[in-house]
Coordinates of C-alpha atoms in Angstrom, one line a residue:
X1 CA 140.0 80.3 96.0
X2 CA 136.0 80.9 96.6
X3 CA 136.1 84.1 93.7
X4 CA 138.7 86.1 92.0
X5 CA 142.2 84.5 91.8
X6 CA 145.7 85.2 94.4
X7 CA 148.9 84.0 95.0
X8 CA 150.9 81.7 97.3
X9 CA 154.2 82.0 97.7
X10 CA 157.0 79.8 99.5
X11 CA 160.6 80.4 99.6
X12 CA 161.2 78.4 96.2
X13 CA 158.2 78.7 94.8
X14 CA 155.2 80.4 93.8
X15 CA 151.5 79.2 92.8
X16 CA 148.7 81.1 91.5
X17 CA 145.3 80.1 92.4
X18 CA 141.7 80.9 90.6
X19 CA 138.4 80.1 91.9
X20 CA 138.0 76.4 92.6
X21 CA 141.7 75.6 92.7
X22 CA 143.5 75.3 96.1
X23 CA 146.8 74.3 97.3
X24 CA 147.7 72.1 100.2
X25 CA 150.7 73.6 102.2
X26 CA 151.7 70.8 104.5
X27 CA 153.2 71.7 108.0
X28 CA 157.0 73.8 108.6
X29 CA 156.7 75.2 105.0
X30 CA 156.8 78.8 105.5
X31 CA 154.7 81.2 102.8
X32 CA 152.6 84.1 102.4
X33 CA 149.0 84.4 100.7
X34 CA 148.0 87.4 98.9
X35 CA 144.6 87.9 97.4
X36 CA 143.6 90.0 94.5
X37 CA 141.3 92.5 94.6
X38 CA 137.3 91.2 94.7
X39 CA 138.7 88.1 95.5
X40 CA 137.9 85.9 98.4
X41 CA 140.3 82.8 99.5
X42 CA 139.1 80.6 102.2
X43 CA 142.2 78.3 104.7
X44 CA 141.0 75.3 105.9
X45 CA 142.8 74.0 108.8
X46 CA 141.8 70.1 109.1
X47 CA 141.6 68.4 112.2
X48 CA 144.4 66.3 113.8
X49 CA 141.8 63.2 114.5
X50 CA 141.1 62.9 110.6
X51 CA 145.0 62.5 109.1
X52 CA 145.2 58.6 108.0
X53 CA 147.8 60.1 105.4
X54 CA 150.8 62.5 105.3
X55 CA 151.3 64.9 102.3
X56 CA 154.8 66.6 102.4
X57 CA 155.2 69.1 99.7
X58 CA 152.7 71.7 98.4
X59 CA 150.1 69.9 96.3
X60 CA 148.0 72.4 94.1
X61 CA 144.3 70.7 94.0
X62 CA 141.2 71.4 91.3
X63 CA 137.6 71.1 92.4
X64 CA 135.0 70.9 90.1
X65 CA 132.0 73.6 90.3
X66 CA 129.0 72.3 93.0
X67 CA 132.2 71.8 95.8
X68 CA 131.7 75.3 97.1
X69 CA 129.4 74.8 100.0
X70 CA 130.9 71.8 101.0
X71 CA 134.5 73.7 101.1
X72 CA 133.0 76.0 103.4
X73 CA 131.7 73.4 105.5
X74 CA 135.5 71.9 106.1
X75 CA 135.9 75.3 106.7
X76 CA 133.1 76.0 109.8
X77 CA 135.2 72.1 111.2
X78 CA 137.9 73.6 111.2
X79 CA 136.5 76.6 114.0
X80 CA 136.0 74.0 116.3
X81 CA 132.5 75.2 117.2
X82 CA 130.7 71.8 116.2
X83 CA 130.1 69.1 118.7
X84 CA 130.8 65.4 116.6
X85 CA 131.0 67.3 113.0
X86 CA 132.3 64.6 111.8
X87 CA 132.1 62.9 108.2
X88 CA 133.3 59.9 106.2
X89 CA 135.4 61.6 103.7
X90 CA 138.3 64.1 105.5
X91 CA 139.6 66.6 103.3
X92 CA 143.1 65.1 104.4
X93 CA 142.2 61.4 102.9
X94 CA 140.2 63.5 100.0
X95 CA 143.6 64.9 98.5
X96 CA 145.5 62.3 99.3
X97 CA 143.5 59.5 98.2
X98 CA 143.4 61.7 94.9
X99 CA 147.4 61.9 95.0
X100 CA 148.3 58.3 95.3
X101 CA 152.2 57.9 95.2
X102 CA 153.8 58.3 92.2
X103 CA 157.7 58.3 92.1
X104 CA 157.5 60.3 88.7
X105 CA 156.4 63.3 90.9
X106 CA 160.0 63.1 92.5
X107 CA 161.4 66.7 91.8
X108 CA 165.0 65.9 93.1
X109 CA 164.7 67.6 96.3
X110 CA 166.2 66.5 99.4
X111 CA 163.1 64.5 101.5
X112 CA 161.9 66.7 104.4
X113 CA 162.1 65.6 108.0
X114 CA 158.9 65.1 109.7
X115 CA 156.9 68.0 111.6
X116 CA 158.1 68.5 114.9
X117 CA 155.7 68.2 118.0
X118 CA 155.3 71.7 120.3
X119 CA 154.8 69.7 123.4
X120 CA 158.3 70.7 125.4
X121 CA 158.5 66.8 126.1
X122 CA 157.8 65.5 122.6
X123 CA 159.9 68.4 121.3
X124 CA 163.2 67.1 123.0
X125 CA 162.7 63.6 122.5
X126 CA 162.1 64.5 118.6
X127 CA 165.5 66.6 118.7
X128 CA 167.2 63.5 120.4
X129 CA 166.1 61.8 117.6
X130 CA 166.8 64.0 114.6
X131 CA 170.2 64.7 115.8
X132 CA 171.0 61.0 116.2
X133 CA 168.9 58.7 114.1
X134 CA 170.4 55.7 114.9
X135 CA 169.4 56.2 118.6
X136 CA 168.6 52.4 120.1
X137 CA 166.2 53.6 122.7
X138 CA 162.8 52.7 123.1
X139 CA 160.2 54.4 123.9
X140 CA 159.6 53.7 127.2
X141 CA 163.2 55.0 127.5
X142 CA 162.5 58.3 125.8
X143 CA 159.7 59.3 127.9
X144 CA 161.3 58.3 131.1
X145 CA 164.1 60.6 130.4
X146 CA 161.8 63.1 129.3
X147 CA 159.5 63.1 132.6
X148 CA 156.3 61.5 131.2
X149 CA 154.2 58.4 130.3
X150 CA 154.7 56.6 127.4
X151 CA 150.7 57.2 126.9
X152 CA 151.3 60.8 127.2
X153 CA 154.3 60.9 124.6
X154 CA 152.4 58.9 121.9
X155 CA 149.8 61.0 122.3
X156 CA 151.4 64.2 122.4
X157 CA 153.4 63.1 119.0
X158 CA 149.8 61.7 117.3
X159 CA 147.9 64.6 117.7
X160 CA 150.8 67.1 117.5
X161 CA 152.7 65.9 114.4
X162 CA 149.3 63.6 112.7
X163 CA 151.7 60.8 113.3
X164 CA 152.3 57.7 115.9
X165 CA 155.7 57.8 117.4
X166 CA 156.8 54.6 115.5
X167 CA 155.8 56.2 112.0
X168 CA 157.4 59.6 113.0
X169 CA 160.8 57.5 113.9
X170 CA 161.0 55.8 110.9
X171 CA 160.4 59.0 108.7
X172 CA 163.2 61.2 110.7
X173 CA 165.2 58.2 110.0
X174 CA 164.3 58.0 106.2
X175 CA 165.0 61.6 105.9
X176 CA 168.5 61.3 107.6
X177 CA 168.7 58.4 105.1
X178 CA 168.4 60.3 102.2
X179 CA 170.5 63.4 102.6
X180 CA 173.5 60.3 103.3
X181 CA 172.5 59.0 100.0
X182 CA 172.6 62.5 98.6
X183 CA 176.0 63.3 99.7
X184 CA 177.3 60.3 97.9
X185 CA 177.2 57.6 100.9
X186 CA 176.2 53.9 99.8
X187 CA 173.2 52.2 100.7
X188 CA 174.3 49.5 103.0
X189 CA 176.2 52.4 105.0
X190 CA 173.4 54.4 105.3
X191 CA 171.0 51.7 106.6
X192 CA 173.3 50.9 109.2
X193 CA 173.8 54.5 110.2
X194 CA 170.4 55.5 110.4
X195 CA 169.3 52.4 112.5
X196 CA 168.1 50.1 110.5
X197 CA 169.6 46.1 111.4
X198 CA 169.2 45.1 107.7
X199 CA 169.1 45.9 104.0
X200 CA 165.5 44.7 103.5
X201 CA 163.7 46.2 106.8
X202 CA 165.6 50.0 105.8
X203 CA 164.8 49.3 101.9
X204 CA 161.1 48.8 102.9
X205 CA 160.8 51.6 104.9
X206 CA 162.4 54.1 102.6
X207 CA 159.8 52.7 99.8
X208 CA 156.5 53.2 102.0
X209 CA 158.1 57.0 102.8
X210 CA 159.7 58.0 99.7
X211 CA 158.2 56.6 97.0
X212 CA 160.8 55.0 95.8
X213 CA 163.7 52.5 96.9
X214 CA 167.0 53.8 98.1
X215 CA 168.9 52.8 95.0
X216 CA 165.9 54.5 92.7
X217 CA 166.4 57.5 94.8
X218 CA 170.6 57.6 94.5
X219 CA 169.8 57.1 90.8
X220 CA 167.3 60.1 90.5
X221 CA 169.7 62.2 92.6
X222 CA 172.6 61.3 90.8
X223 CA 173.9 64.7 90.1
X224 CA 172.9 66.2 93.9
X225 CA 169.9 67.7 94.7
X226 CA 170.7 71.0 93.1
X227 CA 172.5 69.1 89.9
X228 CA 170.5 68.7 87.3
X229 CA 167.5 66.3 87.4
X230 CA 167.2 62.9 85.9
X231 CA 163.3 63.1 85.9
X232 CA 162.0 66.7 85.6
X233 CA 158.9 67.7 87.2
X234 CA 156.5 70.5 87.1
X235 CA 156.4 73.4 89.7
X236 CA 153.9 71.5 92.0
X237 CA 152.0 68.3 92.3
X238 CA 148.7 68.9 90.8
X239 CA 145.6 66.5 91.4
X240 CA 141.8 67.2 90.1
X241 CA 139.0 66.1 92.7
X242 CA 136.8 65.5 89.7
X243 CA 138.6 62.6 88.0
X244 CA 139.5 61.0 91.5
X245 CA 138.2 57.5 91.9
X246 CA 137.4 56.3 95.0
X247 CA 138.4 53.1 96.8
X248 CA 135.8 50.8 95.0
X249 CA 136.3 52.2 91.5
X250 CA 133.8 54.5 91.5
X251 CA 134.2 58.1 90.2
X252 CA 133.9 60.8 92.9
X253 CA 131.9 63.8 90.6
X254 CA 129.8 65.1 93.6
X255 CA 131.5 66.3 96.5
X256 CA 129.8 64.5 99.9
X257 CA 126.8 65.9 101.4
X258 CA 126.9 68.2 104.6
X259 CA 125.5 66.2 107.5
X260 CA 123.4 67.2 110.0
X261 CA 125.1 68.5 113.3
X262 CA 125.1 70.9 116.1
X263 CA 126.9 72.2 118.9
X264 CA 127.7 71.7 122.5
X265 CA 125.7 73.6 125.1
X266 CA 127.7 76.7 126.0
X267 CA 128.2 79.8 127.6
X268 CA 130.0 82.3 126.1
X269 CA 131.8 85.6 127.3
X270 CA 131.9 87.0 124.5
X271 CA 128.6 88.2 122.3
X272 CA 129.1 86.6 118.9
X273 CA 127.0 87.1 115.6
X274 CA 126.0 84.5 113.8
X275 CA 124.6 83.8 110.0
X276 CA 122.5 81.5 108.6
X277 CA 124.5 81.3 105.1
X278 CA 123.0 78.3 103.8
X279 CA 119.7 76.1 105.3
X280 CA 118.0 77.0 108.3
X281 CA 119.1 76.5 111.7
X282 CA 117.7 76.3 115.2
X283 CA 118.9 78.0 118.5
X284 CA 117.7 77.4 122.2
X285 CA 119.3 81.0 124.0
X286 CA 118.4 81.3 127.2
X287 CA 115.9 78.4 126.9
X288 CA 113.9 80.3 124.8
X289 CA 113.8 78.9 121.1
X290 CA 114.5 81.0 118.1
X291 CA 114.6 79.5 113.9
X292 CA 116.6 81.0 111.6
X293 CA 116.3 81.4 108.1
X294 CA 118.6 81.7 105.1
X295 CA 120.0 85.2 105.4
X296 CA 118.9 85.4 108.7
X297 CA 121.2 86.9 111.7
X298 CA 121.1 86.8 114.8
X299 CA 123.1 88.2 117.9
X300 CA 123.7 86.1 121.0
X301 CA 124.6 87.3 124.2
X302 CA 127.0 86.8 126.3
X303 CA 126.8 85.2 129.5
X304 CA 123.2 83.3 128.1
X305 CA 123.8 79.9 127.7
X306 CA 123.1 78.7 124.3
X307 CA 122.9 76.0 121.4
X308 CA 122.4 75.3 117.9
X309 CA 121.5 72.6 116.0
X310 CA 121.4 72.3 112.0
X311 CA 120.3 70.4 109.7
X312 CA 121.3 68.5 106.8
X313 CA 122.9 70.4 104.4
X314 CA 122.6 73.6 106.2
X315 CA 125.5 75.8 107.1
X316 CA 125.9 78.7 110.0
X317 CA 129.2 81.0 110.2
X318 CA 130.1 83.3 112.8
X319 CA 130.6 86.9 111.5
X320 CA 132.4 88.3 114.5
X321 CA 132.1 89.0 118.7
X322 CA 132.7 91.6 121.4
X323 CA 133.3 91.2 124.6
X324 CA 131.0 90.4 127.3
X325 CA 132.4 92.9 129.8
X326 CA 131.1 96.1 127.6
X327 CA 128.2 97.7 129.2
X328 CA 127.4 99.1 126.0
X329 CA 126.4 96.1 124.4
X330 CA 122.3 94.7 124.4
X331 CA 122.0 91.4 126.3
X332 CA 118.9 90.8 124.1
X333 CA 118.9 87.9 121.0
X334 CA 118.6 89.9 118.2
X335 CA 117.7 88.6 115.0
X336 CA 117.4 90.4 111.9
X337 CA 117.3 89.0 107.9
X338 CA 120.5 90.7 105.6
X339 CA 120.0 91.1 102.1
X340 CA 121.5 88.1 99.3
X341 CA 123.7 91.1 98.0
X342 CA 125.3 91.6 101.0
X343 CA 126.2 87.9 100.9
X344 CA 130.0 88.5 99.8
X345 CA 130.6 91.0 101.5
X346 CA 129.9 88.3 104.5
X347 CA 131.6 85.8 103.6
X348 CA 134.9 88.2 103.1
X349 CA 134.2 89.4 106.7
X350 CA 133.9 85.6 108.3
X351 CA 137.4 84.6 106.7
X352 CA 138.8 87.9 107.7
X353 CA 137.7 88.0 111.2
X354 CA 138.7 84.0 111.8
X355 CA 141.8 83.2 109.9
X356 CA 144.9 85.3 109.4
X357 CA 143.8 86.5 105.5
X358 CA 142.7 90.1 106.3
X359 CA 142.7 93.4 104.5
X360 CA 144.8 96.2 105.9
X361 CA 143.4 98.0 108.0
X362 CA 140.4 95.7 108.7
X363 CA 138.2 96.0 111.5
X364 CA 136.8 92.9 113.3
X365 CA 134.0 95.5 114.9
X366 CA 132.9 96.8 111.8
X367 CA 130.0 94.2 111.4
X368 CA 128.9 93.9 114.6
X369 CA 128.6 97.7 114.9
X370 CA 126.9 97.5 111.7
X371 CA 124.0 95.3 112.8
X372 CA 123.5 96.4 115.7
X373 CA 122.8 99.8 114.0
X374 CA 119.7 98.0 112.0
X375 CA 118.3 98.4 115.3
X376 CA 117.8 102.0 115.3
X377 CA 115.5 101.7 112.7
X378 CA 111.5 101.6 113.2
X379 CA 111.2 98.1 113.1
X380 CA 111.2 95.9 115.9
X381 CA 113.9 93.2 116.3
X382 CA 112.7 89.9 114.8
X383 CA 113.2 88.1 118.4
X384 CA 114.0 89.3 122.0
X385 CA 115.3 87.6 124.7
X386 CA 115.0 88.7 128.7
X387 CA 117.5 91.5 129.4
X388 CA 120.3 90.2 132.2
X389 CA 119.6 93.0 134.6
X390 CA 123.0 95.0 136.7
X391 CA 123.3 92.0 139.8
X392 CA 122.4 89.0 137.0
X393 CA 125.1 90.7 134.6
X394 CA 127.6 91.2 137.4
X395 CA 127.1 87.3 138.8
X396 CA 127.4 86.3 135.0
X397 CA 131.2 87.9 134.9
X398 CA 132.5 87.4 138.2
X399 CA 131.1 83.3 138.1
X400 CA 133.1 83.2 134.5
X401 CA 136.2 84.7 136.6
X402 CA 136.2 82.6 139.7
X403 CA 134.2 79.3 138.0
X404 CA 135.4 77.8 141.4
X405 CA 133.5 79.6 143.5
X406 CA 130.9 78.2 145.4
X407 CA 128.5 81.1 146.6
X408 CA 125.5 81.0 146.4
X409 CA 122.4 82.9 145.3
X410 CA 121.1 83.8 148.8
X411 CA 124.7 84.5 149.5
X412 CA 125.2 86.2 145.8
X413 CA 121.9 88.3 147.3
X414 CA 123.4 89.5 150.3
X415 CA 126.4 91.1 148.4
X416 CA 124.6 92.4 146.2
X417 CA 121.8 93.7 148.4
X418 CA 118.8 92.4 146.0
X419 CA 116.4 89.6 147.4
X420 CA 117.6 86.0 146.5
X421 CA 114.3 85.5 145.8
X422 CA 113.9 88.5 142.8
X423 CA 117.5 87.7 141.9
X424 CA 116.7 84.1 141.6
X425 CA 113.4 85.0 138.9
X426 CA 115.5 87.4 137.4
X427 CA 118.6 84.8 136.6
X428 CA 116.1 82.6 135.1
X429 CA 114.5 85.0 133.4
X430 CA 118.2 86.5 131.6
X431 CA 119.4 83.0 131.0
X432 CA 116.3 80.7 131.2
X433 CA 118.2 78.3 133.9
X434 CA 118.7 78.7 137.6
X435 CA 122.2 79.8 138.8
X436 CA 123.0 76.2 139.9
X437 CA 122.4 74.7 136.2
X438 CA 123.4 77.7 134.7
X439 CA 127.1 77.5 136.8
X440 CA 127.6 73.8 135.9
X441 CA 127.0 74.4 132.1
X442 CA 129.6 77.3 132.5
X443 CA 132.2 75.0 133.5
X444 CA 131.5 72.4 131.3
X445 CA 132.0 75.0 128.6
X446 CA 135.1 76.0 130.3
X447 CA 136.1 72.2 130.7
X448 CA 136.3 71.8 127.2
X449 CA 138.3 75.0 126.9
X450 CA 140.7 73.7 129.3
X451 CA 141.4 70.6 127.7
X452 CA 141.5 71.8 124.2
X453 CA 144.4 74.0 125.7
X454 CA 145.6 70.7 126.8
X455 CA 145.7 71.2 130.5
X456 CA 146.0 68.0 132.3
X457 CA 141.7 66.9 134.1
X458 CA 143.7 67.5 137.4
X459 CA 144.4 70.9 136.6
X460 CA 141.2 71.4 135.0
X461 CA 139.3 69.9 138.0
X462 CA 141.2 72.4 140.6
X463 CA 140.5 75.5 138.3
X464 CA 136.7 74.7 138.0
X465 CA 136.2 73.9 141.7
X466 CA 135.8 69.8 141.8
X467 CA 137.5 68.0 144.6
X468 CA 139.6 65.6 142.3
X469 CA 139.6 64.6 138.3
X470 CA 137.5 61.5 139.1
X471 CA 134.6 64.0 140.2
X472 CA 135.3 66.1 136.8
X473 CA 135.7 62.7 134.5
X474 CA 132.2 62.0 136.0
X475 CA 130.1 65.0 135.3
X476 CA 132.1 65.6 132.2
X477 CA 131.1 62.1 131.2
X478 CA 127.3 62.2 131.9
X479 CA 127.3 66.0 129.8
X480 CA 129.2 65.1 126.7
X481 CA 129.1 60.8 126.2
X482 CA 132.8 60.7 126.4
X483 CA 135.1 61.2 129.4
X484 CA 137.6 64.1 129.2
X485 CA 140.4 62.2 128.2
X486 CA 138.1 60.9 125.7
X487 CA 137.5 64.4 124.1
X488 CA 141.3 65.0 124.4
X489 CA 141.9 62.4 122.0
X490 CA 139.0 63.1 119.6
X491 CA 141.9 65.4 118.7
X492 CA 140.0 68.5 119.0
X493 CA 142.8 70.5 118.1
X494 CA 144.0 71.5 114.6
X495 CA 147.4 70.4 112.4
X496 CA 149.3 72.7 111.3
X497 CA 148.7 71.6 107.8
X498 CA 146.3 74.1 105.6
X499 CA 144.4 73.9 102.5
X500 CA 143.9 77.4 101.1
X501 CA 140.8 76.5 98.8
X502 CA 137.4 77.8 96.9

C-alpha cells in the first residue's frame, strides 16, 4: 500500500494491508484487491528474467519508510517501457532472500503444484507430466512429441513458469509426492511412484522444495491436511525488509538506489502523456530536444518518433494515451508544469489507467482531456513541436498498417498529389527524420512488439517486409546490441507473480 490501507482476499484467506506493507501473491492463486477510500495500492508485476527463487504461498512483506520511490520504480519495470532497466537487487530475490526457508512456517497444507506454462506446447507436455509423474521420458522426447525444439520447450517453460524444465519436473513430482504422503502412503512407495530411482535422490529433492524431508512432512501432516496441525502457524508468512540482512551480513536499512536508464527509440501510435514524478528527465521528439522538470508534463505525439533518457534517481510515469487515428488530437509536444497538490491524484490515475485496480466507473480519458484543456488558457505551451500536416499524418498511419510496404516518398507523392519534394521537408519537419529512417525505426519498434508477443523472427521478418530472419537478426542487431532472439530471452515479458505494495 502507497497511502490509506485495503484488503486482499484469496479463497482461504484474507490480508489487510496499510501503507508500506504489501503482500506477495505468487502465480494460480486466485484473489481480489479492494482499496479503501483515499487510498492508493500500487501491483508490481516482476519480470520473468529476474526470478533466481520461487515463493509459493502469499507472503505479507513490511518496508520501512524512504522505500516509496524505489517501489514505484519496480513499478515503471514492470510497464516494460525501459530499455536495460535493470538492477542488482530484483524485488523477487529481495523477498525471498528476506524469507529464507523455515520449516516452522509449514501451515499443514497440501504443497502446490508448480505454475503451468501458457505456451500450447509447454502446456501439454506439463499436463503429461502432472498426470503421470513418474513419466521416464526425456526431454528431447517430450518436445518431439509435442512438435518443437528442445531449445524452444526450455525456454518456453523458463520464461513462462520462472523455472528450467528440470526444476519444474522435479517440483510437479514433489507435489505429487506429497499429497501420497498425505493420503497415508509410505515414503519408500512414494519415491518410487513419483519417479524417483532411490530414497536419497527423492529425499533430497523433497528437502530443497518443501522445506522439510518426507518423513518431517508425514509427521507434520499426521492428522491430514485439514486434521488438526502439529505446528500451528499464523495466517500468512510475514517478513520485514528492514531487518533483512544481506548475503554478506550486512543489514539492508536503505532500499537500493534508482539507476540511471532510458528507453528504446520508438514510434508510437498512440499519443501518450507523460510525468516527470520524481527528477528530471530528457526527451528527443521528433529530433527536437525538450527537458523536463519535476511536475513537469508533457504530451507526445503519435506517429513522432521519440526517446527518453533519465537520470539517476529520477523517475517518469505515463498518465494515459489516445489513439493516433483521432483527428481531433494536436500532433504538437506539449509540455506544461501540474501543481505538487495534484500529485495524488496522479499517481491514483497512473495505477488506474495501467494495472487492473480501478475505481468504478473510471475513465482512462479523463486526464488526457484534462490537460489538454490547460491549453485553452492564455498561456502558451511550454514547448512545440512541427505539426504532421494531412499527407505526413496519413503516411504516418497507413506505414504503421502495412510496415511492409515499400513505397516510396516520390511514389507516396504521386498518390497523394503533393510534391515529393514539399512532402519530403514536411516529413522531416513533423518527425525530425526522413521517411526512410523514420520507417526503419517504425519497425524496429514494431520488432520488439512482435517478439515480446512471442512471434517467431521468421514471422516477424515477413510481417515487417525483410526478405528472411537473417536480414531482421541483422538490423535488429546493429539497433539494439543484442539479436532478437537475444531480446526474447532477456525475458521481456512479465510472471504471473504480483507484489501489491506501498
Amino acid at each position: 500500500m502507497h497511502t490509506g490501507a485495503g484488503h486482499v482476499r484469496t479463497v482461504t484467506a484474507r490480508y489487510r494491508l496499510t501503507a508500506g506493507q504489501g503482500i506477495w501473491m505468487p502465480a494460480g492463486v486466485p484473489y481480489e484487491v479492494d482499496v479503501e477510500a483515499d487510498s492508493l495500492a500500487v501491483p508490481i508485476f516482476p519480470a520473468a528474467r529476474s526470478r533466481s527463487a520461487v515463493i509459493d504461498r502469499p507472503l505479507h512483506v513490511d518496508f520501512p519508510g524512504g522505500w516509496s520511490d524505489w517501489l514505484m520504480y519496480q513499478f515503471v519495470r514492470s510497464l516494460g517501457y525501459l530499455r536495460g532497466a535493470a538492477d542488482d537487487t530484483g524485488l523477487l530475490d529481495l523477498v525471498a532472500n528476506a524469507h529464507p526457508a523455515d520449516p516452522a512456517h509449514d501451515d499443514g497444507r497440501p504443497l502446490p503444484a508448480p505454475p503451468l506454462p501458457t505456451s500450447p506446447e509447454a502446456l501439454t507436455v506439463a499436463r503429461t507430466l502432472l498426470q503421470g509423474p513418474s513419466h521416464g521420458a526425456g526431454i528431447g522426447e517430450l518436445a518431439q512429441s509435442a512438435g518443437i525444439s528442445v531449445r524452444t520447450l526450455q525456454y518456453q517453460f523458463r520464461n513462462e513458469t520462472g523455472l528450467p524444465f528440470a526444476r519444474w519436473r522435479t517440483a510437479a513430482r514433489v507435489a505429487a509426492a506429497a499429497s501420497y504422503l498425505d493420503l497415508g502412503h509410505g515414503i519408500g512407495w512414494t519415491g518410487r511412484e513419483v519417479g524417483f530411482s532411490t530414497p536419497a535422490g527423492f529425499t533430497k529433492a523433497f528437502h530443497a522444495h518443501a522445506g522439510v524431508t518426507p518423513s518431517e512432512y508425514k509427521e507434520r501432516h499426521r492428522d491430514g491436511p485439514t486434521g488438526t496441525r502439529r505446528f500451528p502457524s499464523p495466517p500468512e508468512a510475514r517478513i520485514d525488509v528492514h531487518t533483512h540482512r544481506a548475503a554478506d551480513g550486512e543489514a539492508i536499512g536503505k532500499p537500493p538506489s534508482i539507476p540511471a536508464s532510458r528507453t528504446w527509440n520508438r514510434i508510437n501510435d498512440f499519443h501518450v502523456l507523460v510525468w516527470a514524478y520524481r527528477g528530471t528527465a530528457q526527451l528527443v521528439i521528433g529530433g527536437r530536444k525538450h527537458r523536463l522538470r519535476r511536475g513537469d508534463a508533457a504530451w507526445l505525439p503519435a506517429g513522432v518518433p521519440n526517446s527518453i533518457t533519465l537520470p539517476r534517481g529520477a523517475l517518469l510515469l505515463p498518465l494515459g494515451s489516445r489513439p493516433g487515428s483521432s483527428a481531433a488530437l494536436p500532433t504538437d509536444v506539449l509540455i506544461r508544469s501540474l501543481p505538487p497538490q495534484a500529485e495524488g491524484l496522479l499517481l491514483h490515475t497512473v495505477v488506474a489507467n495501467y494495472s487492473f485496480i480501478r475505481p468504478e466507473g473510471h475513465d482512462p480519458n479523463d486526464i488526457t482531456r484534462r490537460f489538454l484543456e490547460l491549453f485553452s488558457a492564455p498561456s502558451p505551451p511550454a514547448a512545440a513541436g512541427g505539426a504532421v500536416t494531412p499527407a505526413v499524418g496519413r503516411i504516418i498511419e497507413e506505414t504503421r498498417r502495412e510496415p511492409a510496404s515499400r513505397r516510396t516518398l516520390v511514389r507516396w507523392g504521386a498518390e497523394l498529389g503533393v510534391d515529393a519534394r514539399t512532402l519530403g521537408r514536411d516529413f522531416i519537419e513533423a518527425t525530425g527524420q526522413t521517411y526512410v529512417r523514420w520507417r526503419a525505426q517504425l519497425r524496429m519498434t514494431l520488432a520488439r512488439q512482435y517478439l515480446e508477443e512471442r512471434m517467431t523472427v521468421s514471422q516477424a521478418a515477413r510481417r515487417l517486409g525483410y526478405t528472411d530472419a537473417s536480414a531482421l537478426t541483422r538490423v535488429f542487431t546493429r539497433a539494439h546490441g543484442m539479436s532478437p532472439r537475444e531480446y526474447q530471452r532477456n525475458g521481456w515479458q512479465h510472471t504471473d507473480e504480483e507484489l501489491i505494495l506501498r
